[in-house]
Amino acid sequence: MARYLSCGNIMSDVVEFADGTRGSFHLGGPAIFGLEGIRLWTDDCAMVCHAGEDWQEGYGDWLGRNGIGGSTVGVLPGEASRCLIGHRADGSYKWVPLQGEAHIRQFDLTADLMLSAIGPETSGVYLYMYPGDPFFKELHTMRQKSDFQLMWELGADRMPARLDLLRDLQQVDMFSLNSLEAARIFDIPCRREEEIITRLQQLPVSFIFYRVGKRGAYGITADEVWFCPAVDPAGPSVDPSGCGNCSTAAAMYGWVAGLGPAGAAVTACISSGYNAAQFGVWPQFTARDRQRAQDLYRQMMAQQVVRCR
């Protein structure tokens, strides 16, 4: 059992560019992008998801290169899902399951699989899940098995009613969303950021990771608001696919590790910078990558992260 878990689904992605052309398929999905964000900082992590019978080709290879076991992957009949991602200038995107909605939904995370991966040593869990999902009713049982902290990233293509959101938030410790999602939930334009942050501070969770696209992200509690600018530790951004998953899981790690809202935001932005430097996930994390990330963390904590409230 691992101390940090990244839970969701996986699918091979192809990016559609603004001119309509497409690249090649690469590893993707919230579970592996989230695991990537955590793996930069610690080896003690695992991916929890269902996958097709061909998952070892690509996904299993990546886990092996990065020293991560695959025992928490539930294998189901069929081939891995494939999706198209088209990024728009405003930070939104279109997401199209190329084999159809039913194909990808058969691999949705189940409470039973997540419960099987949680042990007494589990400290932090990243979960990508749609609001209102019956899954949330099972979290109480999981809490009885381990005293872990749970970060929920909002599944953006199924926006919740406000009351439904508040109900689901009662089951989690941390929450992550981006500026477009917050604007829709609160009916406040993105440009009125101060108002949105005030509303976020009122939500019933210990920590909120609020993503504002290319600018960076906020680490928010009821009493503090910190802003961390985006950073490119591994070269300029090539593809933003998965940056929300990657950064949110890294923020979970930072919060559970006791780094506070500022430190969690910094770990998140650094992990996101690695993710954006190529298509798909960072190929293989080395001791040099971790040392560079830790050095950059200290530098950013001293010079770049800013307290706003």
Short mmCIF file of C-alpha atoms in Angstrom, two decimals:
data_model
loop_
_atom_site.label_atom_id
_atom_site.label_comp_id
_atom_site.label_asym_id
_atom_site.label_seq_id
_atom_site.Cartn_x
_atom_site.Cartn_y
_atom_site.Cartn_z
CA MET A 1 0.00 0.00 0.00
CA ALA A 2 1.21 3.51 -0.82
CA ARG A 3 1.08 6.66 1.28
CA TYR A 4 -0.26 8.84 -1.56
CA LEU A 5 -2.88 7.71 -4.08
CA SER A 6 -4.01 9.20 -7.36
CA CYS A 7 -7.52 7.98 -8.20
CA GLY A 8 -9.58 8.45 -11.34
CA ASN A 9 -9.41 7.08 -14.86
CA ILE A 10 -6.88 6.89 -17.68
CA MET A 11 -7.15 7.28 -21.43
CA SER A 12 -4.80 7.85 -24.34
CA ASP A 13 -5.16 11.42 -25.59
CA VAL A 14 -4.62 13.07 -28.93
CA VAL A 15 -4.42 16.87 -29.02
CA GLU A 16 -6.26 18.81 -31.71
CA PHE A 17 -4.52 22.09 -32.49
CA ALA A 18 -6.18 25.39 -33.35
CA ASP A 19 -5.74 24.79 -37.09
CA GLY A 20 -7.56 21.44 -36.86
CA THR A 21 -4.49 19.22 -37.15
CA ARG A 22 -3.84 16.50 -34.59
CA GLY A 23 -0.75 15.11 -32.93
CA SER A 24 -0.03 11.54 -31.92
CA PHE A 25 -1.60 9.64 -29.02
CA HIS A 26 0.05 9.93 -25.62
CA LEU A 27 -0.62 8.72 -22.08
CA GLY A 28 -3.35 10.66 -20.34
CA GLY A 29 -6.22 10.75 -17.90
CA PRO A 30 -6.59 12.22 -14.40
CA ALA A 31 -5.16 9.20 -12.57
CA ILE A 32 -1.80 9.16 -14.35
CA PHE A 33 -1.50 12.94 -14.63
CA GLY A 34 -2.21 13.16 -10.90
CA LEU A 35 0.32 10.44 -10.13
CA GLU A 36 2.89 12.34 -12.17
CA GLY A 37 2.34 15.43 -10.01
CA ILE A 38 2.95 13.46 -6.82
CA ARG A 39 5.84 11.35 -8.12
CA LEU A 40 8.06 14.41 -8.62
CA TRP A 41 8.12 14.82 -4.82
CA THR A 42 7.93 11.28 -3.42
CA ASP A 43 8.36 7.65 -4.46
CA ASP A 44 5.64 6.46 -2.07
CA CYS A 45 2.67 6.75 -4.43
CA ALA A 46 0.33 4.66 -6.58
CA MET A 47 -2.33 4.99 -9.28
CA VAL A 48 -5.84 3.66 -8.67
CA CYS A 49 -7.97 3.17 -11.78
CA HIS A 50 -9.58 0.65 -14.09
CA ALA A 51 -7.88 -0.04 -17.40
CA GLY A 52 -8.23 -2.15 -20.50
CA GLU A 53 -6.32 -5.37 -21.07
CA ASP A 54 -3.67 -3.53 -23.10
CA TRP A 55 -2.84 -1.09 -20.29
CA GLN A 56 0.65 -2.47 -19.70
CA GLU A 57 1.76 -1.13 -23.07
CA GLY A 58 2.54 2.46 -22.29
CA TYR A 59 1.02 2.90 -18.83
CA GLY A 60 2.67 -0.13 -17.27
CA ASP A 61 5.94 0.79 -18.93
CA TRP A 62 5.75 4.30 -17.43
CA LEU A 63 5.03 2.95 -13.96
CA GLY A 64 7.99 0.58 -14.24
CA ARG A 65 10.39 3.32 -15.35
CA ASN A 66 9.32 5.40 -12.37
CA GLY A 67 9.50 2.63 -9.77
CA ILE A 68 5.76 2.36 -9.17
CA GLY A 69 3.87 -0.93 -8.89
CA GLY A 70 0.69 -1.67 -10.80
CA SER A 71 -1.22 -3.75 -8.24
CA THR A 72 -3.78 -0.97 -7.70
CA VAL A 73 -4.88 -1.01 -11.36
CA GLY A 74 -8.06 -2.98 -11.97
CA VAL A 75 -7.91 -4.70 -15.37
CA LEU A 76 -11.17 -5.08 -17.31
CA PRO A 77 -11.93 -6.61 -20.73
CA GLY A 78 -11.45 -4.36 -23.71
CA GLU A 79 -8.89 -1.91 -25.03
CA ALA A 80 -7.75 1.35 -23.47
CA SER A 81 -9.96 4.36 -24.07
CA ARG A 82 -8.91 7.06 -26.51
CA CYS A 83 -9.95 10.70 -26.40
CA LEU A 84 -9.50 13.90 -28.34
CA ILE A 85 -8.65 17.11 -26.48
CA GLY A 86 -9.01 20.47 -28.20
CA HIS A 87 -7.71 23.45 -26.22
CA ARG A 88 -9.31 26.88 -26.63
CA ALA A 89 -7.80 30.33 -26.13
CA ASP A 90 -9.90 31.05 -23.00
CA GLY A 91 -8.51 28.03 -21.18
CA SER A 92 -11.52 25.79 -21.80
CA TYR A 93 -11.33 22.68 -23.95
CA LYS A 94 -13.44 20.17 -25.80
CA TRP A 95 -13.15 16.54 -24.81
CA VAL A 96 -14.39 13.79 -27.13
CA PRO A 97 -14.24 10.04 -26.27
CA LEU A 98 -13.35 8.59 -29.67
CA GLN A 99 -14.87 5.15 -28.94
CA GLY A 100 -18.05 6.63 -27.50
CA GLU A 101 -19.24 7.60 -24.06
CA ALA A 102 -20.26 4.07 -23.07
CA HIS A 103 -16.77 2.70 -23.77
CA ILE A 104 -14.95 5.13 -21.51
CA ARG A 105 -17.55 4.98 -18.74
CA GLN A 106 -17.07 1.22 -18.34
CA PHE A 107 -13.65 2.03 -16.88
CA ASP A 108 -14.92 4.56 -14.31
CA LEU A 109 -13.38 4.33 -10.87
CA THR A 110 -15.41 2.31 -8.37
CA ALA A 111 -15.53 2.62 -4.62
CA ASP A 112 -14.55 -1.04 -4.24
CA LEU A 113 -11.33 -0.55 -6.20
CA MET A 114 -10.38 2.58 -4.29
CA LEU A 115 -11.17 0.90 -0.97
CA SER A 116 -8.90 -2.03 -1.87
CA ALA A 117 -5.98 0.37 -2.43
CA ILE A 118 -6.34 2.22 0.88
CA GLY A 119 -4.35 0.96 3.84
CA PRO A 120 -3.62 2.22 7.35
CA GLU A 121 -0.54 4.02 6.01
CA THR A 122 -2.49 6.00 3.40
CA SER A 123 -2.14 9.71 4.21
CA GLY A 124 -3.34 11.56 1.13
CA VAL A 125 -5.69 10.77 -1.75
CA TYR A 126 -6.31 12.72 -4.95
CA LEU A 127 -9.71 11.98 -6.48
CA TYR A 128 -11.08 13.14 -9.83
CA MET A 129 -14.81 12.59 -9.66
CA TYR A 130 -18.01 14.07 -11.01
CA PRO A 131 -20.22 15.96 -8.54
CA GLY A 132 -23.28 14.16 -7.31
CA ASP A 133 -21.82 10.75 -8.08
CA PRO A 134 -23.05 7.95 -5.77
CA PHE A 135 -19.35 7.34 -5.13
CA PHE A 136 -19.39 10.08 -2.48
CA LYS A 137 -21.73 8.00 -0.32
CA GLU A 138 -18.99 5.37 0.00
CA LEU A 139 -16.34 7.72 1.36
CA HIS A 140 -17.50 7.28 4.96
CA THR A 141 -16.62 3.57 4.77
CA MET A 142 -13.18 4.40 3.40
CA ARG A 143 -12.57 6.85 6.24
CA GLN A 144 -13.07 4.05 8.72
CA LYS A 145 -10.22 2.12 7.12
CA SER A 146 -7.64 4.91 7.20
CA ASP A 147 -7.31 8.44 8.54
CA PHE A 148 -6.35 9.91 5.16
CA GLN A 149 -7.02 13.39 3.78
CA LEU A 150 -8.90 13.62 0.50
CA MET A 151 -8.45 16.15 -2.29
CA TRP A 152 -11.37 16.31 -4.73
CA GLU A 153 -10.91 17.81 -8.16
CA LEU A 154 -14.22 18.77 -9.70
CA GLY A 155 -15.15 16.78 -12.80
CA ALA A 156 -15.74 19.82 -14.95
CA ASP A 157 -17.99 18.51 -17.70
CA ARG A 158 -20.82 17.84 -15.24
CA MET A 159 -21.30 21.07 -13.32
CA PRO A 160 -23.14 20.77 -9.99
CA ALA A 161 -25.95 22.76 -8.50
CA ARG A 162 -24.68 24.70 -5.50
CA LEU A 163 -26.52 22.61 -2.96
CA ASP A 164 -25.20 19.40 -4.51
CA LEU A 165 -21.68 20.81 -4.40
CA LEU A 166 -21.99 21.68 -0.72
CA ARG A 167 -23.30 18.18 0.05
CA ASP A 168 -20.34 16.52 -1.68
CA LEU A 169 -17.85 18.87 -0.04
CA GLN A 170 -18.94 17.58 3.35
CA GLN A 171 -17.16 14.32 2.45
CA VAL A 172 -13.75 15.78 1.52
CA ASP A 173 -10.91 17.79 3.09
CA MET A 174 -9.56 19.67 0.07
CA PHE A 175 -11.13 20.95 -3.13
CA SER A 176 -9.74 22.04 -6.50
CA LEU A 177 -11.33 23.90 -9.40
CA ASN A 178 -10.34 26.42 -12.05
CA SER A 179 -11.50 29.97 -12.71
CA LEU A 180 -14.00 29.03 -15.43
CA GLU A 181 -15.64 26.45 -13.18
CA ALA A 182 -15.79 28.85 -10.23
CA ALA A 183 -17.34 31.54 -12.41
CA ARG A 184 -20.11 29.16 -13.46
CA ILE A 185 -20.79 27.84 -9.96
CA PHE A 186 -20.94 31.26 -8.29
CA ASP A 187 -22.26 33.20 -11.29
CA ILE A 188 -19.42 35.68 -10.92
CA PRO A 189 -17.25 36.69 -13.93
CA CYS A 190 -13.65 35.45 -13.78
CA ARG A 191 -12.36 39.01 -13.75
CA ARG A 192 -13.96 39.58 -10.33
CA GLU A 193 -11.38 37.33 -8.75
CA GLU A 194 -11.54 38.86 -5.29
CA GLU A 195 -15.25 38.04 -5.03
CA ILE A 196 -14.69 34.47 -6.18
CA ILE A 197 -11.91 33.94 -3.66
CA THR A 198 -14.13 35.27 -0.87
CA ARG A 199 -16.79 32.73 -1.82
CA LEU A 200 -14.21 29.96 -1.96
CA GLN A 201 -13.03 30.82 1.56
CA GLN A 202 -16.55 30.13 2.79
CA LEU A 203 -16.66 26.54 1.53
CA PRO A 204 -16.60 23.78 4.20
CA VAL A 205 -13.12 22.38 3.49
CA SER A 206 -9.69 22.91 5.03
CA PHE A 207 -7.86 23.84 1.83
CA ILE A 208 -8.79 25.00 -1.67
CA PHE A 209 -6.48 24.90 -4.66
CA TYR A 210 -7.76 27.49 -7.13
CA ARG A 211 -6.26 27.36 -10.63
CA VAL A 212 -6.11 30.44 -12.83
CA GLY A 213 -4.64 29.03 -16.03
CA LYS A 214 -1.37 30.35 -17.42
CA ARG A 215 -1.04 32.83 -14.57
CA GLY A 216 -0.62 30.20 -11.85
CA ALA A 217 -2.72 29.19 -8.84
CA TYR A 218 -3.92 30.14 -5.37
CA GLY A 219 -3.63 28.19 -2.12
CA ILE A 220 -6.64 29.18 -0.02
CA THR A 221 -7.81 28.54 3.53
CA ALA A 222 -10.45 30.33 5.60
CA ASP A 223 -7.73 32.64 6.95
CA GLU A 224 -5.06 32.83 4.24
CA VAL A 225 -4.79 33.37 0.49
CA TRP A 226 -1.47 32.81 -1.30
CA PHE A 227 -0.73 33.23 -4.99
CA CYS A 228 1.97 31.28 -6.84
CA PRO A 229 2.87 32.23 -10.43
CA ALA A 230 3.24 29.59 -13.12
CA VAL A 231 6.77 28.32 -13.65
CA ASP A 232 8.59 26.35 -16.36
CA PRO A 233 11.32 24.29 -14.64
CA ALA A 234 11.74 21.91 -17.58
CA GLY A 235 11.35 24.22 -20.56
CA PRO A 236 8.51 26.20 -22.15
CA SER A 237 4.95 24.88 -22.16
CA VAL A 238 4.17 22.53 -25.04
CA ASP A 239 0.81 21.06 -24.01
CA PRO A 240 -1.42 22.03 -21.04
CA SER A 241 -3.33 18.71 -21.10
CA GLY A 242 -3.48 17.28 -17.59
CA CYS A 243 -2.01 20.31 -15.84
CA GLY A 244 -5.11 20.62 -13.65
CA ASN A 245 -4.87 16.97 -12.57
CA CYS A 246 -1.11 17.09 -12.11
CA SER A 247 -1.08 20.33 -10.12
CA THR A 248 -4.07 19.38 -7.96
CA ALA A 249 -2.52 16.06 -6.91
CA ALA A 250 0.77 17.82 -6.15
CA ALA A 251 -1.12 20.39 -4.07
CA MET A 252 -2.69 17.50 -2.16
CA TYR A 253 0.77 16.12 -1.48
CA GLY A 254 2.03 19.53 -0.31
CA TRP A 255 -0.90 20.09 2.03
CA VAL A 256 -0.76 16.59 3.57
CA ALA A 257 3.04 16.91 3.95
CA GLY A 258 2.44 19.98 6.14
CA LEU A 259 3.69 22.67 3.75
CA GLY A 260 0.68 24.91 4.29
CA PRO A 261 -1.36 26.72 1.61
CA ALA A 262 1.66 28.55 0.19
CA GLY A 263 3.87 25.47 0.00
CA ALA A 264 1.09 23.38 -1.50
CA ALA A 265 0.54 25.97 -4.24
CA VAL A 266 4.26 26.06 -5.02
CA THR A 267 4.62 22.28 -5.25
CA ALA A 268 1.59 22.28 -7.55
CA CYS A 269 2.91 24.91 -9.94
CA ILE A 270 6.31 23.21 -10.17
CA SER A 271 4.74 19.82 -10.98
CA SER A 272 2.49 21.49 -13.55
CA GLY A 273 5.53 23.02 -15.20
CA TYR A 274 7.06 19.58 -15.70
CA ASN A 275 3.80 18.24 -17.11
CA ALA A 276 3.41 21.06 -19.63
CA ALA A 277 6.93 20.67 -21.01
CA GLN A 278 5.94 17.78 -23.34
CA PHE A 279 2.91 15.92 -24.61
CA GLY A 280 1.64 13.39 -22.09
CA VAL A 281 3.42 12.73 -18.79
CA TRP A 282 7.05 13.42 -17.88
CA PRO A 283 8.84 10.31 -19.20
CA GLN A 284 10.97 9.40 -16.19
CA PHE A 285 11.67 11.20 -12.94
CA THR A 286 15.28 11.13 -11.78
CA ALA A 287 17.07 12.18 -8.61
CA ARG A 288 18.24 15.23 -10.55
CA ASP A 289 14.63 16.20 -11.36
CA ARG A 290 13.65 15.98 -7.71
CA GLN A 291 16.65 17.97 -6.55
CA ARG A 292 15.93 20.66 -9.14
CA ALA A 293 12.29 20.77 -8.00
CA GLN A 294 13.28 21.04 -4.34
CA ASP A 295 15.78 23.81 -5.06
CA LEU A 296 13.15 25.69 -7.06
CA TYR A 297 10.63 25.18 -4.24
CA ARG A 298 12.94 26.88 -1.74
CA GLN A 299 13.61 29.73 -4.17
CA MET A 300 9.94 30.31 -4.93
CA MET A 301 8.92 30.17 -1.28
CA ALA A 302 11.49 32.88 -0.54
CA GLN A 303 10.94 35.12 -3.56
CA GLN A 304 7.83 34.41 -5.64
CA VAL A 305 4.84 33.14 -3.67
CA VAL A 306 2.78 36.12 -2.43
CA ARG A 307 0.33 36.40 0.44
CA CYS A 308 -2.82 38.18 -0.76
CA ARG A 309 -4.84 38.03 2.47
#
